PDB file of C-alpha atoms and ligand atoms in Angstrom:
ATOM      1  CA  MET G   1       0.020   0.050  -0.072  1.00 94.00           C
ATOM      2  CA  GLY G   2       2.945   2.349  -0.681  1.00 93.00           C
ATOM      3  CA  THR G   3       2.460   5.227  -3.158  1.00 93.00           C
ATOM      4  CA  GLY G   4       2.566   2.894  -6.197  1.00 92.00           C
ATOM      5  CA  LEU G   5      -0.984   1.820  -4.980  1.00 95.00           C
ATOM      6  CA  MET G   6      -2.240   5.223  -6.731  1.00 96.00           C
ATOM      7  CA  HIS G   7      -1.292   3.778 -10.244  1.00 95.00           C
ATOM      8  CA  LEU G   8      -2.581   0.236  -9.601  1.00 95.00           C
ATOM      9  CA  GLY G   9      -5.987   1.717  -8.195  1.00 97.00           C
ATOM     10  CA  ASN G  10      -6.400   3.987 -11.402  1.00 97.00           C
ATOM     11  CA  ALA G  11      -5.843   0.923 -13.620  1.00 96.00           C
ATOM     12  CA  LEU G  12      -8.252  -1.213 -11.482  1.00 97.00           C
ATOM     13  CA  MET G  13     -10.951   1.280 -11.950  1.00 98.00           C
ATOM     14  CA  ALA G  14     -11.374   0.178 -15.579  1.00 98.00           C
ATOM     15  CA  GLY G  15     -12.888  -3.015 -14.410  1.00 98.00           C
ATOM     16  CA  ALA G  16     -15.001  -4.300 -11.521  1.00 98.00           C
ATOM     17  CA  PHE G  17     -13.727  -1.738  -9.126  1.00 98.00           C
ATOM     18  CA  GLY G  18     -14.928   0.999 -11.132  1.00 98.00           C
ATOM     19  CA  LYS G  19     -18.345  -0.384 -10.892  1.00 98.00           C
ATOM     20  CA  GLY G  20     -18.324  -1.244  -7.055  1.00 98.00           C
ATOM     21  CA  ALA G  21     -18.135  -4.887  -7.687  1.00 98.00           C
ATOM     22  CA  GLY G  22     -14.311  -5.449  -7.013  1.00 98.00           C
ATOM     23  CA  THR G  23     -13.095  -7.595  -4.089  1.00 97.00           C
ATOM     24  CA  ALA G  24      -9.376  -7.937  -3.095  1.00 97.00           C
ATOM     25  CA  THR G  25      -7.019  -9.123  -0.424  1.00 97.00           C
ATOM     26  CA  ILE G  26      -4.205  -6.778   0.789  1.00 96.00           C
ATOM     27  CA  LEU G  27      -1.310  -8.329   2.733  1.00 97.00           C
ATOM     28  CA  LEU G  28       0.516  -5.814   4.934  1.00 96.00           C
ATOM     29  CA  SER G  29       3.874  -6.394   6.055  1.00 97.00           C
ATOM     30  CA  HIS G  30       4.016  -3.507   8.478  1.00 95.00           C
ATOM     31  CA  ALA G  31       2.825  -0.036   8.731  1.00 94.00           C
ATOM     32  CA  HIS G  32       5.749   2.118   7.875  1.00 95.00           C
ATOM     33  CA  TRP G  33       4.945   5.060   5.654  1.00 93.00           C
ATOM     34  CA  ASP G  34       6.293   3.489   2.608  1.00 94.00           C
ATOM     35  CA  HIS G  35       4.044   0.670   2.982  1.00 95.00           C
ATOM     36  CA  ILE G  36       0.617   2.675   3.726  1.00 94.00           C
ATOM     37  CA  GLN G  37       0.656   6.029   2.352  1.00 94.00           C
ATOM     38  CA  GLY G  38      -1.062   5.154  -0.960  1.00 95.00           C
ATOM     39  CA  LEU G  39      -4.171   4.066   0.780  1.00 94.00           C
ATOM     40  CA  GLY G  40      -5.650   7.623   0.709  1.00 93.00           C
ATOM     41  CA  PHE G  41      -4.976   7.915  -2.927  1.00 95.00           C
ATOM     42  CA  PHE G  42      -6.418   4.499  -4.027  1.00 97.00           C
ATOM     43  CA  ALA G  43      -9.483   5.262  -6.187  1.00 97.00           C
ATOM     44  CA  PRO G  44     -11.410   1.856  -5.561  1.00 98.00           C
ATOM     45  CA  VAL G  45     -11.655   2.945  -1.882  1.00 96.00           C
ATOM     46  CA  PHE G  46     -14.205   5.790  -2.932  1.00 96.00           C
ATOM     47  CA  VAL G  47     -16.494   3.463  -4.800  1.00 98.00           C
ATOM     48  CA  ALA G  48     -19.463   2.079  -2.766  1.00 98.00           C
ATOM     49  CA  GLY G  49     -19.811  -1.721  -3.125  1.00 98.00           C
ATOM     50  CA  ASN G  50     -15.970  -2.496  -3.381  1.00 98.00           C
ATOM     51  CA  GLN G  51     -14.510  -4.821  -0.551  1.00 97.00           C
ATOM     52  CA  PHE G  52     -11.227  -5.070   0.900  1.00 96.00           C
ATOM     53  CA  THR G  53      -9.724  -7.654   3.224  1.00 96.00           C
ATOM     54  CA  VAL G  54      -6.600  -6.383   4.913  1.00 95.00           C
ATOM     55  CA  TRP G  55      -4.465  -8.949   6.567  1.00 96.00           C
ATOM     56  CA  GLY G  56      -1.480  -7.534   8.624  1.00 94.00           C
ATOM     57  CA  PRO G  57       0.366  -7.360  11.986  1.00 91.00           C
ATOM     58  CA  GLY G  58      -0.515  -5.850  15.295  1.00 83.00           C
ATOM     59  CA  GLY G  59      -1.899  -9.081  16.938  1.00 85.00           C
ATOM     60  CA  SER G  60      -5.503  -7.671  17.013  1.00 89.00           C
ATOM     61  CA  PRO G  61      -7.660  -6.326  14.197  1.00 89.00           C
ATOM     62  CA  GLN G  62      -8.359  -3.236  16.384  1.00 91.00           C
ATOM     63  CA  VAL G  63      -4.739  -2.408  16.862  1.00 89.00           C
ATOM     64  CA  LEU G  64      -4.189  -2.664  12.992  1.00 89.00           C
ATOM     65  CA  GLU G  65      -7.220  -0.524  12.246  1.00 91.00           C
ATOM     66  CA  ASP G  66      -5.996   2.023  14.812  1.00 91.00           C
ATOM     67  CA  ILE G  67      -2.784   2.280  12.974  1.00 90.00           C
ATOM     68  CA  LEU G  68      -4.230   2.709   9.520  1.00 90.00           C
ATOM     69  CA  GLU G  69      -6.817   5.164  10.937  1.00 92.00           C
ATOM     70  CA  GLY G  70      -4.017   7.184  12.601  1.00 92.00           C
ATOM     71  CA  GLN G  71      -2.734   8.316   9.025  1.00 91.00           C
ATOM     72  CA  MET G  72      -6.075   9.565   8.215  1.00 92.00           C
ATOM     73  CA  ASP G  73      -6.008  12.106  11.188  1.00 91.00           C
ATOM     74  CA  PRO G  74      -6.958  15.386   9.916  1.00 92.00           C
ATOM     75  CA  ASN G  75      -3.451  16.753  10.514  1.00 93.00           C
ATOM     76  CA  PHE G  76      -2.144  14.092   7.987  1.00 91.00           C
ATOM     77  CA  SER G  77      -4.969  13.930   5.471  1.00 92.00           C
ATOM     78  CA  PRO G  78      -8.089  15.884   4.389  1.00 92.00           C
ATOM     79  CA  LEU G  79      -9.852  12.405   4.413  1.00 91.00           C
ATOM     80  CA  GLN G  80     -10.053  12.715   8.045  1.00 91.00           C
ATOM     81  CA  THR G  81     -11.013   9.063   8.918  1.00 90.00           C
ATOM     82  CA  LEU G  82     -11.213   5.514   7.221  1.00 89.00           C
ATOM     83  CA  LYS G  83     -14.715   5.804   7.821  1.00 88.00           C
ATOM     84  CA  ASN G  84     -15.136   8.378   4.840  1.00 89.00           C
ATOM     85  CA  PHE G  85     -14.110   5.456   2.576  1.00 93.00           C
ATOM     86  CA  SER G  86     -17.077   4.173   0.469  1.00 96.00           C
ATOM     87  CA  ALA G  87     -15.616   0.640   0.134  1.00 97.00           C
ATOM     88  CA  LYS G  88     -15.927  -1.865   2.946  1.00 95.00           C
ATOM     89  CA  PHE G  89     -12.766  -2.789   4.811  1.00 90.00           C
ATOM     90  CA  ASP G  90     -12.281  -5.995   6.842  1.00 92.00           C
ATOM     91  CA  VAL G  91      -9.079  -5.765   8.899  1.00 92.00           C
ATOM     92  CA  ARG G  92      -7.759  -9.096  10.103  1.00 94.00           C
ATOM     93  CA  ALA G  93      -4.775  -9.805  12.373  1.00 94.00           C
ATOM     94  CA  ILE G  94      -2.318 -12.456  11.237  1.00 95.00           C
ATOM     95  CA  ALA G  95      -1.222 -15.156  13.328  1.00 93.00           C
ATOM     96  CA  CYS G  96       2.324 -15.869  12.517  1.00 94.00           C
ATOM     97  CA  GLY G  97       3.216 -19.439  11.345  1.00 94.00           C
ATOM     98  CA  GLU G  98      -0.545 -20.500  10.924  1.00 95.00           C
ATOM     99  CA  PRO G  99      -1.445 -20.907   7.284  1.00 97.00           C
ATOM    100  CA  PHE G 100      -4.624 -18.944   6.091  1.00 97.00           C
ATOM    101  CA  GLN G 101      -6.587 -18.808   3.062  1.00 96.00           C
ATOM    102  CA  ALA G 102      -6.798 -15.567   0.903  1.00 95.00           C
ATOM    103  CA  ASP G 103      -8.526 -15.660  -2.423  1.00 93.00           C
ATOM    104  CA  GLY G 104      -7.999 -19.450  -3.038  1.00 93.00           C
ATOM    105  CA  LEU G 105      -4.139 -18.836  -2.144  1.00 97.00           C
ATOM    106  CA  THR G 106      -2.604 -20.326   1.037  1.00 98.00           C
ATOM    107  CA  VAL G 107      -0.628 -17.700   2.906  1.00 98.00           C
ATOM    108  CA  THR G 108       1.728 -18.349   5.745  1.00 98.00           C
ATOM    109  CA  ALA G 109       3.565 -15.323   7.540  1.00 98.00           C
ATOM    110  CA  ARG G 110       6.833 -15.213   9.348  1.00 97.00           C
ATOM    111  CA  GLU G 111       7.952 -12.185  11.627  1.00 97.00           C
ATOM    112  CA  HIS G 112      11.426 -10.783  11.189  1.00 96.00           C
ATOM    113  CA  PRO G 113      13.242  -8.041  12.813  1.00 96.00           C
ATOM    114  CA  HIS G 114      13.106  -4.692  11.187  1.00 97.00           C
ATOM    115  CA  GLY G 115      14.996  -2.107  13.055  1.00 95.00           C
ATOM    116  CA  ALA G 116      13.045  -0.925  15.983  1.00 94.00           C
ATOM    117  CA  THR G 117      10.017  -2.924  14.991  1.00 94.00           C
ATOM    118  CA  THR G 118       9.217  -6.222  13.037  1.00 95.00           C
ATOM    119  CA  ALA G 119       7.786  -6.976   9.535  1.00 97.00           C
ATOM    120  CA  LEU G 120       6.145  -9.992   8.197  1.00 97.00           C
ATOM    121  CA  ALA G 121       7.254 -12.015   5.115  1.00 98.00           C
ATOM    122  CA  PHE G 122       4.748 -13.967   3.309  1.00 98.00           C
ATOM    123  CA  ARG G 123       4.927 -17.388   1.702  1.00 98.00           C
ATOM    124  CA  ILE G 124       2.099 -17.783  -0.899  1.00 98.00           C
ATOM    125  CA  GLU G 125       1.189 -21.180  -2.193  1.00 98.00           C
ATOM    126  CA  GLU G 126      -1.198 -22.425  -4.917  1.00 97.00           C
ATOM    127  CA  ALA G 127      -1.018 -25.806  -6.625  1.00 96.00           C
ATOM    128  CA  GLY G 128       2.521 -26.373  -5.718  1.00 96.00           C
ATOM    129  CA  ARG G 129       3.732 -23.013  -6.942  1.00 98.00           C
ATOM    130  CA  VAL G 130       5.181 -20.643  -4.288  1.00 98.00           C
ATOM    131  CA  PHE G 131       5.783 -17.009  -4.253  1.00 98.00           C
ATOM    132  CA  VAL G 132       7.685 -15.455  -1.252  1.00 98.00           C
ATOM    133  CA  TYR G 133       7.590 -11.612  -0.417  1.00 98.00           C
ATOM    134  CA  ALA G 134      10.275 -10.636   1.963  1.00 98.00           C
ATOM    135  CA  SER G 135      10.794  -6.993   2.406  1.00 97.00           C
ATOM    136  CA  ASP G 136      12.358  -4.845   5.130  1.00 97.00           C
ATOM    137  CA  VAL G 137      14.332  -7.698   6.421  1.00 98.00           C
ATOM    138  CA  GLY G 138      16.866  -6.839   9.165  1.00 97.00           C
ATOM    139  CA  TYR G 139      18.945  -9.922   9.537  1.00 97.00           C
ATOM    140  CA  PRO G 140      21.551 -10.375  12.179  1.00 94.00           C
ATOM    141  CA  GLU G 141      25.195  -9.789  10.977  1.00 93.00           C
ATOM    142  CA  SER G 142      25.538 -13.467  10.549  1.00 94.00           C
ATOM    143  CA  GLY G 143      23.035 -13.256   7.799  1.00 94.00           C
ATOM    144  CA  PRO G 144      19.587 -15.059   7.138  1.00 97.00           C
ATOM    145  CA  PRO G 145      18.913 -17.541   9.982  1.00 98.00           C
ATOM    146  CA  ALA G 146      17.713 -21.111   9.238  1.00 98.00           C
ATOM    147  CA  ALA G 147      14.167 -20.114  10.000  1.00 98.00           C
ATOM    148  CA  ALA G 148      14.106 -17.526   7.474  1.00 98.00           C
ATOM    149  CA  ILE G 149      15.493 -20.149   4.922  1.00 98.00           C
ATOM    150  CA  ALA G 150      12.947 -22.679   5.651  1.00 98.00           C
ATOM    151  CA  HIS G 151      10.224 -19.985   5.029  1.00 98.00           C
ATOM    152  CA  TYR G 152      11.590 -19.224   1.501  1.00 98.00           C
ATOM    153  CA  ALA G 153      12.702 -22.750   0.698  1.00 98.00           C
ATOM    154  CA  GLY G 154      12.191 -23.840  -2.887  1.00 98.00           C
ATOM    155  CA  ALA G 155      10.173 -20.769  -3.878  1.00 98.00           C
ATOM    156  CA  ASP G 156       9.667 -20.219  -7.528  1.00 98.00           C
ATOM    157  CA  VAL G 157      10.018 -16.586  -6.969  1.00 98.00           C
ATOM    158  CA  LEU G 158      11.479 -14.745  -3.925  1.00 98.00           C
ATOM    159  CA  LEU G 159      10.985 -11.052  -3.895  1.00 98.00           C
ATOM    160  CA  HIS G 160      13.403  -9.659  -1.459  1.00 98.00           C
ATOM    161  CA  ASP G 161      14.641  -6.201  -0.423  1.00 97.00           C
ATOM    162  CA  THR G 162      18.017  -5.302  -1.682  1.00 98.00           C
ATOM    163  CA  THR G 163      18.056  -1.937   0.123  1.00 98.00           C
ATOM    164  CA  TYR G 164      21.778  -1.423   0.697  1.00 98.00           C
ATOM    165  CA  ARG G 165      25.219  -2.029  -0.672  1.00 98.00           C
ATOM    166  CA  PRO G 166      26.897  -3.877   2.319  1.00 97.00           C
ATOM    167  CA  GLU G 167      29.109  -0.844   3.053  1.00 97.00           C
ATOM    168  CA  ASP G 168      25.951   1.354   3.391  1.00 97.00           C
ATOM    169  CA  GLN G 169      24.322  -1.037   5.324  1.00 97.00           C
ATOM    170  CA  LEU G 170      26.956  -0.983   7.932  1.00 95.00           C
ATOM    171  CA  LYS G 171      26.273   2.730   8.449  1.00 96.00           C
ATOM    172  CA  ARG G 172      22.593   2.182   8.887  1.00 95.00           C
ATOM    173  CA  ARG G 173      22.256  -1.104  10.531  1.00 93.00           C
ATOM    174  CA  ASN G 174      19.753  -0.072  12.996  1.00 93.00           C
ATOM    175  CA  ARG G 175      17.284   0.660  10.322  1.00 95.00           C
ATOM    176  CA  GLY G 176      16.761  -3.076   9.542  1.00 97.00           C
ATOM    177  CA  PHE G 177      17.033  -3.569   5.791  1.00 98.00           C
ATOM    178  CA  SER G 178      18.987  -6.201   3.803  1.00 98.00           C
ATOM    179  CA  SER G 179      21.909  -5.567   1.719  1.00 98.00           C
ATOM    180  CA  TYR G 180      22.252  -7.315  -1.682  1.00 98.00           C
ATOM    181  CA  GLU G 181      24.605  -9.784   0.193  1.00 98.00           C
ATOM    182  CA  ASP G 182      21.666 -10.752   2.399  1.00 98.00           C
ATOM    183  CA  ALA G 183      19.575 -11.395  -0.545  1.00 98.00           C
ATOM    184  CA  ILE G 184      21.967 -13.269  -2.419  1.00 98.00           C
ATOM    185  CA  ALA G 185      22.565 -15.533   0.563  1.00 98.00           C
ATOM    186  CA  ALA G 186      18.822 -16.138   1.073  1.00 98.00           C
ATOM    187  CA  ALA G 187      18.228 -16.871  -2.564  1.00 98.00           C
ATOM    188  CA  ALA G 188      21.000 -19.467  -2.661  1.00 98.00           C
ATOM    189  CA  ALA G 189      20.488 -21.123   0.632  1.00 98.00           C
ATOM    190  CA  ALA G 190      16.754 -21.417  -0.088  1.00 98.00           C
ATOM    191  CA  LYS G 191      17.420 -22.727  -3.597  1.00 98.00           C
ATOM    192  CA  VAL G 192      14.682 -20.506  -5.145  1.00 98.00           C
ATOM    193  CA  GLY G 193      13.910 -20.158  -8.832  1.00 98.00           C
ATOM    194  CA  ARG G 194      14.203 -16.723  -9.219  1.00 98.00           C
ATOM    195  CA  LEU G 195      15.220 -13.693  -7.196  1.00 98.00           C
ATOM    196  CA  VAL G 196      13.234 -10.507  -7.659  1.00 98.00           C
ATOM    197  CA  THR G 197      15.266  -7.419  -6.410  1.00 98.00           C
ATOM    198  CA  PHE G 198      13.467  -4.286  -5.148  1.00 97.00           C
ATOM    199  CA  HIS G 199      13.252  -1.816  -2.303  1.00 96.00           C
ATOM    200  CA  TYR G 200      16.555   0.142  -2.867  1.00 97.00           C
ATOM    201  CA  ASP G 201      17.947   2.983  -0.702  1.00 97.00           C
ATOM    202  CA  GLN G 202      16.291   6.117  -1.922  1.00 94.00           C
ATOM    203  CA  ASP G 203      19.605   7.796  -2.436  1.00 96.00           C
ATOM    204  CA  TYR G 204      20.602   5.196  -5.047  1.00 98.00           C
ATOM    205  CA  SER G 205      20.640   6.287  -8.804  1.00 97.00           C
ATOM    206  CA  ASP G 206      19.405   4.101 -11.746  1.00 96.00           C
ATOM    207  CA  ASP G 207      23.220   3.197 -12.342  1.00 98.00           C
ATOM    208  CA  ASP G 208      23.614   2.155  -8.765  1.00 98.00           C
ATOM    209  CA  VAL G 209      20.543  -0.101  -8.977  1.00 97.00           C
ATOM    210  CA  ASP G 210      21.931  -1.531 -12.216  1.00 98.00           C
ATOM    211  CA  ALA G 211      25.217  -2.403 -10.530  1.00 98.00           C
ATOM    212  CA  ILE G 212      23.395  -4.218  -7.624  1.00 98.00           C
ATOM    213  CA  VAL G 213      21.349  -6.225 -10.204  1.00 98.00           C
ATOM    214  CA  ALA G 214      24.444  -7.052 -12.130  1.00 98.00           C
ATOM    215  CA  ILE G 215      26.204  -8.257  -9.031  1.00 98.00           C
ATOM    216  CA  CYS G 216      23.186 -10.395  -7.891  1.00 98.00           C
ATOM    217  CA  THR G 217      23.102 -11.813 -11.545  1.00 98.00           C
ATOM    218  CA  THR G 218      26.741 -12.756 -11.582  1.00 98.00           C
ATOM    219  CA  ARG G 219      26.553 -14.309  -8.203  1.00 98.00           C
ATOM    220  CA  LEU G 220      23.284 -16.196  -8.565  1.00 98.00           C
ATOM    221  CA  GLU G 221      23.427 -17.537 -12.053  1.00 97.00           C
ATOM    222  CA  PRO G 222      25.940 -20.239 -11.395  1.00 97.00           C
ATOM    223  CA  HIS G 223      23.409 -21.681  -8.815  1.00 96.00           C
ATOM    224  CA  GLY G 224      20.775 -21.808 -11.725  1.00 98.00           C
ATOM    225  CA  ILE G 225      18.919 -18.809  -9.970  1.00 98.00           C
ATOM    226  CA  GLY G 226      17.549 -16.189 -12.217  1.00 98.00           C
ATOM    227  CA  VAL G 227      17.574 -12.411 -11.176  1.00 98.00           C
ATOM    228  CA  VAL G 228      14.658 -10.115 -12.200  1.00 97.00           C
ATOM    229  CA  PRO G 229      14.814  -6.449 -11.174  1.00 97.00           C
ATOM    230  CA  ALA G 230      11.310  -5.547 -10.265  1.00 96.00           C
ATOM    231  CA  ARG G 231       9.621  -2.799 -12.542  1.00 92.00           C
ATOM    232  CA  GLU G 232       6.355  -1.117 -12.200  1.00 86.00           C
ATOM    233  CA  GLY G 233       3.764  -2.851 -14.117  1.00 84.00           C
ATOM    234  CA  ASP G 234       5.740  -6.328 -14.526  1.00 89.00           C
ATOM    235  CA  GLU G 235       3.921  -9.462 -14.508  1.00 91.00           C
ATOM    236  CA  LEU G 236       5.589 -12.753 -13.558  1.00 93.00           C
ATOM    237  CA  GLU G 237       4.284 -16.020 -14.636  1.00 94.00           C
ATOM    238  CA  ILE G 238       5.077 -18.877 -12.002  1.00 93.00           C
TER     239      ILE G 238
HETATM  240 ZN1   ZN B 301       9.869  -0.392   6.928  1.00 54.22          ZN
END
């Protein structure tokens, strides 16, 4: 639900969501700004009849709803409250490690450290195909622990944050993000099919990102692991 949600919403309005007949599930890893600020700019929420189920952290639906409500406070947003949305929101708290069904997919969440807080990584399965979303992952200095590798094991696609070059991660360890070395280690140990890189430090240029992708590709191709740099609008077939 970062700011890219605005473009997705505008595209969805051409279909059922434009007619108030859309339903969707949102998996929320954590509630930092870059993961929730698109919500107030997401056109389908202003169409009555649309329904969203938001699965996220917090331990209880009320805690999560209060967090999402907080960003709608009149000091931050003219929308004032989530209650001004026309669409229906069903907020649910995730129990880590317990698989749940979402739109016909089986989802299992694992909590990992993320600086002063935690975030959830999602393993999403359907008919033997596996997609893993793992972002804002602050591993210990020893790298991805065995429990994280088990969560990603054998995924066809691992979408993993590649926020920092190792030398920059050293300076900002307390922020709780991965370096490309962490992502490479996780992909190789979990023997995934493809690593999708994304969530780079905001100060990196396109050339910096190209260099990170090139390093990941050089290191992982010998293991038979493809590297795909995420691009807005990309569709991946699994
Ligand atoms: Zn974060």
